[in-house]
């Protein structure tokens, strides 16, 4: 006969079993190295296409499911960024083919400056001829197809898994405003956290590692295709753990550079540093990741400041204006708009076709909450470090993961501080003029709304 004490013990064990999330996870990867010379993204002063490959580029996908019928996927790619046009194409195909809604798909790029230009929206910066743009078009089609395929493969590979989270530190990033001789008196905040999520098989063996860090991938400025230091970091992690897939998520590192830089040896060294930081985390007890996984995505209209009228734009940019030699004119600034003249060409052509200059930008904000154990905030654009520090301070330093360069990379996402100080990250919005100071409160308020919507207490 079962005693009262035994019955209570069995009920407690059953309750603990119900409380433990049963995860399903799948991982997949594909090479996305271009098969022909292509113009490389990131540096506006490049003068010719790529002339070789230092390291293959990859797109990787991690599919997670905490309950039947609700898979979510995070994509990590060796790219400068996913522009909105590419992200929309991938997201649309995934919803049609796999039933993945937009809020359950995160597209993150490492921001390597040694990857191809992926869309014609970059034409104000790069002085390409039509033949070179056609190579960009071919790569964009290839990239979209490979990304959708790897998402499908990750979903197909879903099987039981355990998820754990921990956090370490690495001293790769240096605030580039602090390092600039013209701004040595300014503060130099950085985010040295190394968030790590492990995906383990039921027997405890490691299957995949998702790792983040907040720093530009700009060690290299050569004409060889590569993932820069994040690419080397993934290689080092996989070398240390054979059979494991490493995925890198870029953080809010828009105003941080790896210093010193400009050598393959240094790129490799920083990769080893991040891999060592990951191993430090793996050696310590890590926290189980709970479910369910609740997700939300929203577009917020962020205003620009001092948008010129169509007439003002035309008056301040007399012809000729169709073609620019980037090597001669990049850095020659328009007196009124304070932007390189090549960037104005896109908007001049819009005005000539009868269009109206935009006064807002559709900015994507995404939140994933893993039960009460972890929060992932994915922001669009080149996000400066203030957002990471503010949001971690608000939602928890030890269980909040802030990713930039997610779902859309158009230019910089400046904070109120950066806009006050001015300079490169403040003015390069991807448009003629900077964002309004309203940008930070609007983004933070949207994050708060999505946090509430995805709360485990709902």
Coordinates of C-alpha atoms in Angstrom, one line a residue:
X1 CA 0.0 0.0 0.0
X2 CA 1.3 3.5 -0.9
X3 CA 1.9 5.7 2.1
X4 CA 0.8 9.3 2.2
X5 CA 4.5 10.4 2.2
X6 CA 5.2 8.4 -0.9
X7 CA 2.2 9.8 -2.7
X8 CA 3.3 13.4 -1.9
X9 CA 6.9 12.6 -3.1
X10 CA 5.5 11.2 -6.4
X11 CA 3.4 14.3 -6.9
X12 CA 6.4 16.5 -6.3
X13 CA 8.4 14.6 -8.8
X14 CA 5.6 14.8 -11.4
X15 CA 5.4 18.5 -10.8
X16 CA 9.1 19.0 -11.3
X17 CA 9.0 17.0 -14.5
X18 CA 6.2 19.1 -15.8
X19 CA 8.1 22.3 -14.9
X20 CA 11.2 21.2 -16.8
X21 CA 10.9 22.4 -20.4
X22 CA 11.0 19.7 -23.1
X23 CA 13.0 21.4 -25.9
X24 CA 13.4 20.4 -29.5
X25 CA 16.3 21.8 -31.5
X26 CA 17.7 21.6 -34.9
X27 CA 20.8 23.1 -36.5
X28 CA 22.1 23.4 -40.0
X29 CA 24.6 25.4 -42.0
X30 CA 25.6 26.2 -45.6
X31 CA 28.5 27.8 -47.3
X32 CA 27.6 31.2 -48.9
X33 CA 31.0 32.1 -50.2
X34 CA 30.6 33.9 -53.6
X35 CA 31.6 31.9 -56.6
X36 CA 32.8 34.9 -58.6
X37 CA 34.6 38.2 -57.8
X38 CA 32.2 40.6 -56.1
X39 CA 32.2 44.1 -54.6
X40 CA 32.8 43.8 -50.9
X41 CA 30.7 45.7 -48.4
X42 CA 31.7 47.8 -45.5
X43 CA 34.4 50.1 -46.7
X44 CA 33.3 52.9 -49.1
X45 CA 36.8 53.5 -50.4
X46 CA 37.3 50.1 -52.1
X47 CA 38.4 50.3 -55.7
X48 CA 37.9 46.8 -57.1
X49 CA 36.0 43.6 -56.5
X50 CA 37.3 40.7 -54.3
X51 CA 40.4 38.9 -55.5
X52 CA 40.2 35.7 -53.5
X53 CA 38.9 33.8 -50.4
X54 CA 40.7 33.8 -47.0
X55 CA 37.9 31.9 -45.3
X56 CA 34.5 30.5 -46.4
X57 CA 31.4 32.4 -45.4
X58 CA 28.5 30.6 -43.7
X59 CA 24.9 31.0 -43.0
X60 CA 23.7 28.9 -40.0
X61 CA 20.3 28.3 -38.5
X62 CA 19.2 27.2 -35.1
X63 CA 15.6 26.0 -34.8
X64 CA 14.0 25.9 -31.3
X65 CA 10.7 24.5 -30.3
X66 CA 9.3 24.4 -26.7
X67 CA 5.9 23.1 -27.7
X68 CA 4.5 21.3 -30.7
X69 CA 3.7 23.5 -33.7
X70 CA 5.7 26.5 -32.4
X71 CA 9.2 26.4 -33.9
X72 CA 11.3 29.6 -33.9
X73 CA 14.6 30.1 -35.8
X74 CA 17.6 32.3 -35.3
X75 CA 19.9 32.7 -38.4
X76 CA 23.5 33.8 -38.0
X77 CA 25.4 34.8 -41.1
X78 CA 28.9 36.0 -42.2
X79 CA 27.5 39.1 -43.8
X80 CA 27.8 42.9 -43.3
X81 CA 24.0 42.8 -42.7
X82 CA 20.6 41.6 -43.9
X83 CA 19.1 44.7 -45.6
X84 CA 15.3 44.9 -45.3
X85 CA 14.8 43.8 -48.9
X86 CA 16.7 40.5 -48.3
X87 CA 15.1 39.9 -44.9
X88 CA 11.6 40.4 -46.2
X89 CA 12.2 38.0 -49.0
X90 CA 13.6 35.3 -46.6
X91 CA 10.8 35.9 -44.1
X92 CA 8.1 35.7 -46.7
X93 CA 9.5 32.5 -48.1
X94 CA 9.8 30.9 -44.6
X95 CA 6.2 31.8 -43.7
X96 CA 4.9 30.4 -47.0
X97 CA 7.1 27.2 -47.0
X98 CA 7.4 26.4 -43.3
X99 CA 4.6 28.4 -41.6
X100 CA 7.1 30.5 -39.6
X101 CA 5.6 33.9 -38.7
X102 CA 7.8 37.0 -38.7
X103 CA 8.1 37.2 -34.9
X104 CA 9.6 33.7 -34.8
X105 CA 12.5 34.4 -37.2
X106 CA 15.6 36.4 -36.2
X107 CA 18.1 37.2 -39.0
X108 CA 21.5 38.3 -37.5
X109 CA 24.7 39.3 -39.3
X110 CA 28.2 39.3 -37.9
X111 CA 28.9 42.6 -39.7
X112 CA 32.1 41.3 -41.3
X113 CA 33.5 44.0 -43.7
X114 CA 35.0 41.2 -45.8
X115 CA 31.7 39.9 -47.3
X116 CA 29.8 40.8 -50.5
X117 CA 27.5 43.7 -51.1
X118 CA 24.1 42.0 -51.2
X119 CA 21.6 44.5 -52.6
X120 CA 21.4 47.5 -54.9
X121 CA 20.3 49.7 -52.0
X122 CA 24.0 50.2 -51.4
X123 CA 24.5 52.1 -54.7
X124 CA 24.9 55.5 -53.1
X125 CA 28.1 54.3 -51.5
X126 CA 29.7 52.1 -54.1
X127 CA 30.7 53.2 -57.6
X128 CA 29.8 50.0 -59.5
X129 CA 29.1 49.6 -63.2
X130 CA 26.1 47.6 -64.4
X131 CA 28.1 44.4 -64.9
X132 CA 29.2 44.6 -61.2
X133 CA 25.7 45.3 -60.1
X134 CA 24.5 42.2 -61.9
X135 CA 27.0 40.2 -59.9
X136 CA 25.5 41.6 -56.8
X137 CA 22.0 40.6 -58.0
X138 CA 23.2 37.0 -58.6
X139 CA 24.7 36.8 -55.2
X140 CA 21.5 38.2 -53.6
X141 CA 19.4 35.5 -55.3
X142 CA 21.9 32.9 -54.2
X143 CA 21.9 34.2 -50.6
X144 CA 18.1 34.2 -50.3
X145 CA 17.9 30.6 -51.6
X146 CA 20.7 29.3 -49.3
X147 CA 19.2 31.1 -46.2
X148 CA 15.7 29.6 -46.8
X149 CA 17.2 26.2 -47.5
X150 CA 19.3 26.2 -44.3
X151 CA 16.3 27.3 -42.2
X152 CA 14.3 24.4 -43.7
X153 CA 17.2 22.0 -42.9
X154 CA 17.3 23.2 -39.3
X155 CA 13.6 22.6 -38.9
X156 CA 13.9 19.2 -40.5
X157 CA 16.7 18.3 -38.0
X158 CA 14.7 19.1 -34.9
X159 CA 15.0 16.5 -32.2
X160 CA 15.0 16.5 -28.3
X161 CA 17.6 18.8 -26.7
X162 CA 18.5 20.6 -23.4
X163 CA 19.2 24.3 -23.5
X164 CA 21.5 26.1 -21.0
X165 CA 22.7 29.7 -20.7
X166 CA 25.8 31.3 -19.2
X167 CA 27.8 34.4 -19.6
X168 CA 31.5 35.2 -19.7
X169 CA 33.7 38.1 -20.7
X170 CA 36.2 39.1 -23.4
X171 CA 38.3 42.2 -23.8
X172 CA 38.2 42.5 -27.6
X173 CA 36.2 45.7 -28.0
X174 CA 37.5 49.3 -27.7
X175 CA 35.1 52.2 -28.0
X176 CA 36.2 53.8 -31.2
X177 CA 35.1 57.3 -30.1
X178 CA 37.4 56.9 -27.1
X179 CA 40.2 55.8 -29.4
X180 CA 39.7 58.7 -31.8
X181 CA 42.3 61.5 -31.1
X182 CA 39.6 64.1 -31.8
X183 CA 37.3 62.7 -29.0
X184 CA 39.6 61.5 -26.2
X185 CA 37.6 63.4 -23.7
X186 CA 34.4 61.5 -24.4
X187 CA 33.3 58.4 -22.4
X188 CA 34.2 55.1 -24.0
X189 CA 31.5 52.6 -22.9
X190 CA 31.8 49.0 -24.2
X191 CA 30.0 45.7 -23.6
X192 CA 32.4 42.9 -22.9
X193 CA 29.8 40.3 -22.0
X194 CA 29.9 37.0 -23.9
X195 CA 26.4 35.4 -23.7
X196 CA 26.5 31.7 -24.5
X197 CA 23.6 29.3 -25.1
X198 CA 24.4 25.6 -25.4
X199 CA 22.2 23.0 -27.2
X200 CA 22.9 19.6 -25.7
X201 CA 21.7 16.2 -26.7
X202 CA 19.6 14.3 -24.1
X203 CA 22.8 12.4 -23.1
X204 CA 24.5 15.7 -22.2
X205 CA 26.8 15.8 -25.2
X206 CA 27.2 19.2 -26.9
X207 CA 25.4 19.8 -30.3
X208 CA 25.6 23.5 -30.9
X209 CA 26.8 26.7 -29.3
X210 CA 25.2 30.1 -29.8
X211 CA 27.6 32.9 -28.7
X212 CA 27.4 36.7 -28.9
X213 CA 29.7 39.7 -28.6
X214 CA 29.4 43.4 -29.3
X215 CA 32.2 44.6 -31.6
X216 CA 32.8 45.6 -35.2
X217 CA 34.2 42.9 -37.5
X218 CA 36.8 45.2 -39.0
X219 CA 40.2 43.7 -38.3
X220 CA 40.7 43.2 -42.0
X221 CA 40.5 45.6 -44.9
X222 CA 42.0 43.4 -47.6
X223 CA 40.3 42.1 -50.8
X224 CA 39.9 38.5 -49.6
X225 CA 36.5 37.2 -48.6
X226 CA 36.2 36.2 -45.0
X227 CA 34.2 36.3 -41.8
X228 CA 36.9 38.4 -40.1
X229 CA 37.4 37.6 -36.4
X230 CA 33.9 36.3 -35.7
X231 CA 34.5 33.7 -38.5
X232 CA 37.8 32.6 -36.9
X233 CA 36.0 32.5 -33.5
X234 CA 33.4 30.0 -34.8
X235 CA 36.2 27.9 -36.4
X236 CA 38.1 27.8 -33.1
X237 CA 35.0 26.8 -31.1
X238 CA 34.2 24.0 -33.6
X239 CA 37.9 22.9 -33.5
X240 CA 37.8 22.6 -29.8
X241 CA 34.5 20.7 -29.9
X242 CA 34.4 18.4 -32.9
X243 CA 31.0 17.8 -34.4
X244 CA 29.6 21.0 -32.7
X245 CA 28.1 23.9 -34.7
X246 CA 29.1 27.3 -33.5
X247 CA 26.8 30.3 -34.4
X248 CA 27.8 33.9 -33.7
X249 CA 25.3 36.7 -32.9
X250 CA 26.6 40.3 -33.3
X251 CA 25.6 42.6 -30.4
X252 CA 25.3 46.3 -29.9
X253 CA 28.9 47.0 -31.1
X254 CA 28.4 49.8 -33.6
X255 CA 30.8 52.1 -31.8
X256 CA 33.4 49.5 -30.9
X257 CA 36.3 48.3 -32.9
X258 CA 38.8 45.4 -32.3
X259 CA 42.1 47.2 -31.5
X260 CA 44.8 46.8 -32.6
X261 CA 43.9 45.5 -36.1
X262 CA 44.7 45.2 -39.8
X263 CA 46.3 41.8 -39.9
X264 CA 45.1 38.2 -40.5
X265 CA 47.1 37.2 -37.4
X266 CA 45.1 39.6 -35.2
X267 CA 41.8 38.5 -36.7
X268 CA 42.7 34.9 -35.8
X269 CA 43.9 36.0 -32.3
X270 CA 40.6 37.7 -31.5
X271 CA 38.8 34.6 -32.7
X272 CA 40.9 32.5 -30.2
X273 CA 40.1 35.0 -27.4
X274 CA 36.3 34.7 -27.9
X275 CA 36.6 30.9 -28.2
X276 CA 38.6 30.8 -24.9
X277 CA 35.9 33.0 -23.3
X278 CA 33.2 30.4 -24.5
X279 CA 35.2 27.6 -23.0
X280 CA 35.4 29.4 -19.7
X281 CA 31.6 29.5 -19.6
X282 CA 31.3 25.9 -20.6
X283 CA 33.5 24.8 -17.6
X284 CA 31.2 26.4 -15.1
X285 CA 27.6 25.4 -14.2
X286 CA 25.1 26.9 -16.6
X287 CA 21.5 27.7 -16.0
X288 CA 18.8 25.6 -17.7
X289 CA 16.8 27.6 -20.2
X290 CA 13.1 27.4 -19.5
X291 CA 10.1 27.6 -21.8
X292 CA 7.8 28.3 -23.3
X293 CA 9.4 30.6 -25.9
X294 CA 7.2 33.6 -26.4
X295 CA 8.1 35.9 -29.3
X296 CA 7.0 39.4 -30.6
X297 CA 8.1 41.6 -33.5
X298 CA 7.0 45.2 -34.2
X299 CA 7.9 48.0 -36.6
X300 CA 8.1 51.4 -35.1
X301 CA 8.3 54.5 -37.2
X302 CA 11.4 56.4 -36.1
X303 CA 11.5 60.1 -37.3
X304 CA 14.4 61.8 -39.0
X305 CA 15.4 65.3 -38.1
X306 CA 15.4 68.4 -40.4
X307 CA 14.3 66.5 -43.6
X308 CA 14.8 68.8 -46.6
X309 CA 12.1 69.5 -49.0
X310 CA 12.4 68.1 -52.5
X311 CA 13.2 71.6 -53.8
X312 CA 16.0 72.1 -51.2
X313 CA 17.5 68.8 -52.1
X314 CA 17.6 69.6 -55.8
X315 CA 18.9 73.1 -55.3
X316 CA 21.8 72.0 -53.2
X317 CA 22.8 69.2 -55.6
X318 CA 23.1 70.7 -59.1
X319 CA 23.9 68.4 -62.0
X320 CA 26.0 66.4 -62.9
X321 CA 25.1 63.9 -60.2
X322 CA 24.5 60.6 -61.8
X323 CA 28.0 59.0 -61.4
X324 CA 30.7 59.6 -58.9
X325 CA 34.2 58.5 -58.6
X326 CA 34.2 57.2 -55.0
X327 CA 38.0 57.4 -54.7
X328 CA 37.9 61.2 -55.4
X329 CA 34.5 62.3 -54.0
X330 CA 33.9 60.1 -50.9
X331 CA 34.4 62.4 -48.0
X332 CA 33.6 65.6 -50.0
X333 CA 30.7 66.8 -48.0
X334 CA 27.6 68.6 -49.1
X335 CA 27.5 72.0 -47.3
X336 CA 23.9 71.8 -46.3
X337 CA 23.3 68.1 -45.6
X338 CA 26.7 67.1 -44.3
X339 CA 26.8 63.8 -46.1
X340 CA 29.0 62.4 -48.8
X341 CA 27.6 63.5 -52.2
X342 CA 27.3 59.9 -53.6
X343 CA 24.7 59.1 -50.9
X344 CA 22.4 61.9 -52.2
X345 CA 22.1 60.3 -55.7
X346 CA 19.5 57.7 -54.5
X347 CA 17.2 60.4 -53.1
X348 CA 17.7 62.8 -56.0
X349 CA 16.5 60.0 -58.4
X350 CA 13.5 59.4 -56.1
X351 CA 12.5 63.1 -56.3
X352 CA 13.0 63.2 -60.1
X353 CA 10.5 60.3 -60.4
X354 CA 8.0 62.3 -58.5
X355 CA 8.5 60.7 -55.1
X356 CA 8.5 62.3 -51.7
X357 CA 11.4 62.1 -49.3
X358 CA 10.6 60.0 -46.2
X359 CA 10.4 61.6 -42.8
X360 CA 10.4 58.3 -40.8
X361 CA 12.1 54.9 -41.0
X362 CA 10.3 51.6 -40.3
X363 CA 12.5 50.2 -37.6
X364 CA 12.2 46.6 -36.5
X365 CA 12.2 45.6 -32.8
X366 CA 12.0 41.9 -31.7
X367 CA 11.8 40.2 -28.3
X368 CA 12.1 36.5 -27.5
X369 CA 11.4 35.4 -23.9
X370 CA 12.4 32.0 -22.7
X371 CA 10.1 31.4 -19.8
X372 CA 11.5 33.5 -17.0
X373 CA 15.1 32.4 -17.6
X374 CA 16.3 34.5 -20.6
X375 CA 15.4 37.5 -22.7
X376 CA 16.7 38.1 -26.2
X377 CA 16.2 41.6 -27.6
X378 CA 17.0 41.9 -31.3
X379 CA 17.3 45.4 -32.7
X380 CA 17.8 46.6 -36.3
X381 CA 20.7 48.6 -37.7
X382 CA 24.2 49.3 -36.4
X383 CA 23.2 49.6 -32.7
X384 CA 25.5 51.6 -30.4
X385 CA 26.4 50.2 -27.0
X386 CA 24.2 52.5 -25.0
X387 CA 21.2 50.4 -25.9
X388 CA 22.8 47.2 -24.6
X389 CA 23.8 48.8 -21.3
X390 CA 20.5 50.5 -20.8
X391 CA 18.3 47.4 -21.6
X392 CA 20.5 45.0 -19.5
X393 CA 20.3 47.5 -16.6
X394 CA 16.5 47.6 -17.0
X395 CA 15.8 43.9 -17.5
X396 CA 18.7 42.1 -15.9
X397 CA 22.4 42.0 -16.4
X398 CA 22.7 38.2 -16.1
X399 CA 19.7 37.1 -18.2
X400 CA 19.3 39.7 -21.0
X401 CA 20.9 39.3 -24.4
X402 CA 20.9 42.3 -26.7
X403 CA 21.7 41.7 -30.4
X404 CA 22.1 44.4 -33.0
X405 CA 22.4 44.0 -36.7
X406 CA 19.2 42.0 -36.7
X407 CA 16.6 41.8 -39.5
X408 CA 17.6 45.0 -41.2
X409 CA 20.9 46.9 -41.5
X410 CA 20.4 50.4 -43.1
X411 CA 22.9 52.5 -41.2
X412 CA 23.5 53.4 -37.6
X413 CA 21.1 53.3 -34.6
X414 CA 22.4 56.1 -32.5
X415 CA 21.6 56.8 -28.9
X416 CA 20.7 60.1 -27.4
X417 CA 24.3 60.5 -26.2
X418 CA 25.7 59.8 -29.6
X419 CA 23.3 62.2 -31.3
X420 CA 24.4 64.9 -28.8
X421 CA 28.0 64.3 -29.4
X422 CA 27.6 64.1 -33.2
X423 CA 30.1 62.5 -35.5
X424 CA 30.1 59.4 -37.7
X425 CA 27.6 57.2 -35.8
X426 CA 25.2 60.1 -35.4
X427 CA 25.0 61.2 -39.0
X428 CA 25.1 58.0 -40.9
X429 CA 21.5 56.9 -40.7
X430 CA 21.4 55.6 -44.2
X431 CA 19.4 58.7 -45.2
X432 CA 20.2 62.4 -46.0
X433 CA 19.9 63.5 -42.4
X434 CA 20.3 62.0 -38.9
X435 CA 17.6 60.4 -36.9
X436 CA 15.6 62.5 -34.4
X437 CA 16.6 62.3 -30.7
X438 CA 13.2 60.5 -30.3
X439 CA 14.9 57.3 -31.6
X440 CA 16.1 56.0 -28.3
X441 CA 12.9 56.5 -26.2
X442 CA 10.8 55.1 -29.1
X443 CA 13.0 51.9 -29.3
X444 CA 13.1 51.5 -25.5
X445 CA 9.3 52.0 -25.2
X446 CA 8.7 49.4 -28.0
X447 CA 11.0 46.9 -26.2
X448 CA 9.0 47.5 -23.0
X449 CA 5.7 46.8 -24.8
X450 CA 7.0 43.6 -26.4
X451 CA 8.5 42.5 -23.1
X452 CA 5.1 42.9 -21.5
X453 CA 3.4 41.0 -24.5
X454 CA 5.8 38.1 -24.1
X455 CA 6.0 37.9 -20.3
X456 CA 5.8 34.5 -18.7
X457 CA 3.3 36.1 -16.3
X458 CA 0.8 36.6 -19.1

